[in-house]
C-alpha cells in the first residue's frame, strides 16, 4: 500500500484521498509534518500511516492539487478531499529575472499564452492581444500595413519621456517596440503592471514592462508544425464621408459664385463650367473608392522543435505579406528564430538564441491633414484619374475655376517611391550553473542590432495641392543603424526549510550600451524620372549624426513563502545612466509586496464554494529615463563671427545645461484580490492602483539676463489611478465546452504641477489647436469654441456678441466670458479623449472537432474630434464638401438649417477653428475576430493533428462616431495630444482561411 514507512510504532491512521468530484487521487503523499515519515496513496487513493500522539499534523500533497493539512486528533480514520488548483494557479509566470507560480504572485501581473492567438490573420502581436488584458489599452490608430498600433499600460503618459512600455524578450530588454517580431515565435506574454512587479527594471519601468517568452523545445519531445493563412481585405463602407457627387458639387460651386457676385462685388461672371450643373455628363468620381482596393495577405510559418537528452532546439521560420488597401502600399516580413540549449549535466547548461528579421514596406504620408487620405475627402468629383491629354498620356493635374489645383492622386500613389527596409538581429547567449544544491549562477550576453533605410523618390508626375505636378523630381535616402549590447549576471538562492519556509534570493549586475548613427541624403533638380537615386540629382545635400547612452545596474530581490499562504517580496534596483546630470546619475528603486492565501486557512474549509482566495498589496518606485541624449549638457551650434574683415566660424551656446537633471520617478501602490469559486469554474481578479509621477521633465523659465528664456528641469507631476476587473468562467465542461474571459479597466489621471508657474501646455494657437493641459484637470483635454449656430439676420448680428471677422450668415460662437465680443478668451474645455472604461471579452466554444472563438473589445465614454470636418466643411469653394453643406445660410430669406454658415467672407476661416461642432462620441465596441475551426479526424494516421479554420478580423464596429474608425488618433496614445481624427489609413476587414498541421 505504501512505498516507504519510517515509523514502526505509534497509532495507525488510514483514509481515502479523493478530489472534489469524488474520484480517487492515487500518488498523493501523506507526510507527518516535521518528520521524514511519509507514505504514498495507492491506486484507490488509500493510505495508511503511523503517527506519534494526537498533536501530529498530516500534510497531504499532490502536484495537481492544493496541499492541505489535518490534525491527527483521536480519530483513526481521516478521509481527505483535495482541491484542484485553478487552471492557471499552477502556471509558471515570468516575473523578470525569474519565474513564480501564479498562485505565489504578490504583484499585479497579467499573462496570456499565444497559442490562443494564432488564428488571427494579422501581422503584429499587438493586434492579437487587443482587448485580452485588463489595464492594457491597445488602439489601431492607423491601418498602414505593418504599423499603426499604440499600446499603453494603466494610462501611462509623460510630457517629454514617452509612454511606451519596456519590452523584454527572453529575459533581455530590447530597443524600441516588438513590431519586427513574428507573433508565431512567441509562446507567452507577461505584463508587469504593478509597481512591485515592474520595479526590478528600475529606471525603465514607469510605463510598465512586457515580458515575452519565445518557443522552446520540450525535453524528450520532437514536433514539426506548419501554419498557412491566406486572406483578403477590404475597407467597409461604414464611416466613409458622405460627400457631394459631381452634379451636387457643380451646383455648390455655382452658388458660391452667385454669392460672391451678390455679397463681394465679384464682376467676372459665372464660369462656364458651373452654369448648367444639371446637364453634366462628365466624370463623377468617388476619390476615396478610387484610391482603395481589395488587398491580399499571406502568412507561412514552419516550426521545428526537438528536445533530446542533452540538446534541444526550437526553430521558427516565417513569412508574412500584406498588401495595403491603398494603392501601391504593402508590407513584407521574413523572420527566423532559433533557440538552442545544451545541457552538460543536471547542473550546467548553455544556450544560444538568434533571431534575424527583415521587413520591407512601401508606405506614404497617408495620415493627417493635407496627406493622401485628406485628398480622398477633398478632391472634386468632376475629375477622373483616368482622364488623358490630347497625346494620350494620363493627366497629372486638374484645374477648375476657383478650385485648388489638384494632382492626380492615383498617379501620385502609383509613381511615388517611399520604401522602408529594416533589418534587425536579436541574439543572446547564456551560461547557467547550479551549485551547492540551492544556488544558481547565470551569465548572459545579448545583442540587438538594427539597420533601417528609407528611400523616397518623387518623380515629376507626383505632387500635392500646394505644388501640383509636373514638378521637379526630388528624393532622399536616410539610414539609421544602431547596436545595443547588454550583459547580465545573476546569482539565485532557493531554499525550503522545514517544509514551511520557502526562500528565494536574487542578486544581479548588468551593463548596457547603445550606439546609433543617422545619415541623410537629399537630392533635387533630377534631370528626368529615369534614374531615381540621389547620385543623379543636380543638387545634393547630406547630414549625419550619432547618439549613445549607457546604463549600469545592480538589483536584488527576496521572495518569502510561509506554508504556501503567507507571501512576501521585496526588491531594490539601483541604476546609473549617462543621460542624467553629474549630480544625479544614480537612482534607487525599491519595492515591497505581500500576499495572503486566505483560502488555505482552516476557517475557510467550511466554505467549499470558494476554491481560492488571495489578497495582495504592493508599493514601489519606478522610473522613466527616455528623455533623450545629452540634455544635461548645454547645447552648442555653429555661429559665424567677423574678425577684422574676414568671416570665421565658431561656436555659441543655444541652451543651458542642468547637472541636476534626472529621471522621472513614479511612486505607486496596488491592492488586489484573486478569488475563484465552484472548483475554479469561476475566477475573479480585481485591482485598484494609484501612482504619482514626480520630477517630470519640463521647460522652466529662467531670468532673461542669463541669455536664455528656459532650462530643462524636473518640475512637473501627474497622478494616475484606476480599477481593473477580470472574470474567467468555464460555462460548460462536457462534450460541449464554453469558456468566457471578460476584463474591464478604468483609468483616470490629473495634472498636479507644470513647471514653476503651472503654465498650461498647448491651447495658445488658433487653427490646428485642439488640446490644452492644465493643472487640476486630466491631460490633453479638447479645447476650443462652443458652437452656437449662425447669425441668421441683421438683428441677431447687431444684438449679439460678434467676432472681428463676423458678418450676417457667418458662424456664431458663445461669449463665455461675457465681455460682449467673441475672442480667443471665449474658448473652453470641450471634451475628454480618455475613455471612461475599457472592455475586452473572449468567448471560446468547442464541440467534438469543431471550435469557435469570438474576441470583442471596446472603449466607452471618450470623445473624439472629427478633424476632417475642418476641410470637408470648407466654405471657400476650393474642395469637395459634405452633402449637408447644400443646406447652408445664403440669405436672410434662405437661411438654411442654421447650422452651416455662408460660403463667402473672412469669417469662413473662423469656422475652421476647433469648436464643439467637431466633438463626437468616440465610444465603440468592436468584434475583433471570429474564428471557426475544425480538426480533420481522417488525417490522424498521417499527421498528429490537422485543423482548418475560417477567420474574420475587424468583423464589425458598433459606434456613433461618423468617421471611419473611432480608434484613430493622429498622435497615437500619447496622453497630451490624442483623440483627433485628421484622416488615417483605413483599417481593413480581413477574411482568411488557414490550416494548422502538426507532424
Tab-separated table of N, CA, C and O in Angstrom, residues 12 53 71 96 122 185 205 256 265 328 411 437 524 532 540 555 577 601 650 686 739-740 772 804 811 932 947:
chain	number	residue	atom	x	y	z
A	12	UNK	N	-1.901	3.951	14.131
A	12	UNK	CA	-2.060	3.911	12.676
A	12	UNK	C	-3.314	4.690	12.283
A	12	UNK	O	-4.395	4.497	12.854
A	53	UNK	N	1.187	10.347	18.803
A	53	UNK	CA	0.432	11.330	19.564
A	53	UNK	C	-0.673	12.004	18.775
A	53	UNK	O	-0.722	11.970	17.544
A	71	UNK	N	-5.104	17.701	11.495
A	71	UNK	CA	-4.553	17.258	12.771
A	71	UNK	C	-5.036	15.846	13.068
A	71	UNK	O	-6.211	15.508	12.843
A	96	UNK	N	10.451	38.543	-14.468
A	96	UNK	CA	11.649	39.361	-14.604
A	96	UNK	C	12.780	38.780	-13.792
A	96	UNK	O	12.695	38.736	-12.560
A	122	UNK	N	-3.391	38.619	-38.791
A	122	UNK	CA	-2.742	39.917	-38.670
A	122	UNK	C	-1.248	39.685	-38.467
A	122	UNK	O	-0.816	38.588	-38.109
A	185	UNK	N	6.449	33.190	-33.238
A	185	UNK	CA	7.621	32.792	-32.467
A	185	UNK	C	7.358	32.826	-30.965
A	185	UNK	O	8.117	32.244	-30.196
A	205	UNK	N	10.895	51.296	-16.080
A	205	UNK	CA	9.662	50.545	-15.848
A	205	UNK	C	8.446	51.408	-15.561
A	205	UNK	O	7.377	50.878	-15.263
A	256	UNK	N	-21.650	79.282	-54.937
A	256	UNK	CA	-20.523	80.023	-54.381
A	256	UNK	C	-20.263	81.275	-55.197
A	256	UNK	O	-20.086	82.382	-54.660
A	265	UNK	N	-19.064	91.683	-54.690
A	265	UNK	CA	-18.807	92.502	-55.866
A	265	UNK	C	-17.997	91.804	-56.941
A	265	UNK	O	-17.337	92.461	-57.764
A	328	UNK	N	-0.561	50.755	-54.160
A	328	UNK	CA	0.899	50.788	-54.089
A	328	UNK	C	1.428	50.889	-52.661
A	328	UNK	O	2.441	51.525	-52.405
A	411	UNK	N	-2.078	58.697	-59.742
A	411	UNK	CA	-0.707	58.725	-60.261
A	411	UNK	C	0.290	58.973	-59.136
A	411	UNK	O	1.377	58.375	-59.100
A	437	UNK	N	23.707	22.777	-4.308
A	437	UNK	CA	22.313	22.360	-4.224
A	437	UNK	C	21.302	23.493	-4.385
A	437	UNK	O	20.352	23.385	-5.147
A	524	UNK	N	17.766	67.102	-55.338
A	524	UNK	CA	16.742	67.830	-56.079
A	524	UNK	C	17.262	68.141	-57.473
A	524	UNK	O	18.444	67.923	-57.786
A	532	UNK	N	16.295	57.164	-60.259
A	532	UNK	CA	15.679	57.673	-59.034
A	532	UNK	C	16.634	57.735	-57.857
A	532	UNK	O	16.218	58.026	-56.749
A	540	UNK	N	22.732	68.150	-54.327
A	540	UNK	CA	22.767	67.118	-53.290
A	540	UNK	C	23.117	67.760	-51.951
A	540	UNK	O	23.955	68.664	-51.885
A	555	UNK	N	20.801	45.002	-8.779
A	555	UNK	CA	19.441	44.728	-8.339
A	555	UNK	C	19.418	43.481	-7.460
A	555	UNK	O	20.302	42.612	-7.530
A	577	UNK	N	22.782	56.166	-15.085
A	577	UNK	CA	22.582	56.410	-16.508
A	577	UNK	C	23.422	57.581	-16.987
A	577	UNK	O	23.547	58.600	-16.295
A	601	UNK	N	-6.531	28.874	4.908
A	601	UNK	CA	-6.745	28.912	6.351
A	601	UNK	C	-7.803	27.888	6.754
A	601	UNK	O	-8.726	27.577	5.991
A	650	UNK	N	32.590	79.763	-35.641
A	650	UNK	CA	32.860	79.478	-34.246
A	650	UNK	C	31.696	78.734	-33.619
A	650	UNK	O	30.877	78.140	-34.321
A	686	UNK	N	-9.521	41.480	-9.096
A	686	UNK	CA	-9.788	42.921	-9.051
A	686	UNK	C	-8.558	43.631	-8.508
A	686	UNK	O	-7.882	43.123	-7.606
A	739	UNK	N	-16.007	28.600	-22.681
A	739	UNK	CA	-15.247	29.402	-21.724
A	739	UNK	C	-15.366	30.884	-22.073
A	739	UNK	O	-15.415	31.254	-23.256
A	740	UNK	N	-15.395	31.718	-21.056
A	740	UNK	CA	-15.502	33.167	-21.246
A	740	UNK	C	-14.448	33.878	-20.412
A	740	UNK	O	-14.247	33.542	-19.237
A	772	UNK	N	-5.586	71.223	-24.623
A	772	UNK	CA	-4.979	72.038	-23.578
A	772	UNK	C	-4.818	71.170	-22.333
A	772	UNK	O	-5.722	70.429	-21.957
A	804	UNK	N	-14.407	89.793	-34.703
A	804	UNK	CA	-13.991	90.872	-35.590
A	804	UNK	C	-14.211	90.524	-37.056
A	804	UNK	O	-14.374	91.407	-37.902
A	811	UNK	N	-20.431	82.051	-38.828
A	811	UNK	CA	-20.551	81.208	-37.650
A	811	UNK	C	-20.651	82.067	-36.395
A	811	UNK	O	-20.049	83.146	-36.292
A	932	UNK	N	-13.715	30.117	-36.811
A	932	UNK	CA	-14.376	28.824	-36.768
A	932	UNK	C	-13.406	27.779	-37.302
A	932	UNK	O	-12.915	27.895	-38.429
A	947	UNK	N	-5.865	20.822	-38.690
A	947	UNK	CA	-7.037	21.656	-38.429
A	947	UNK	C	-7.144	22.725	-39.497
A	947	UNK	O	-6.143	23.348	-39.888
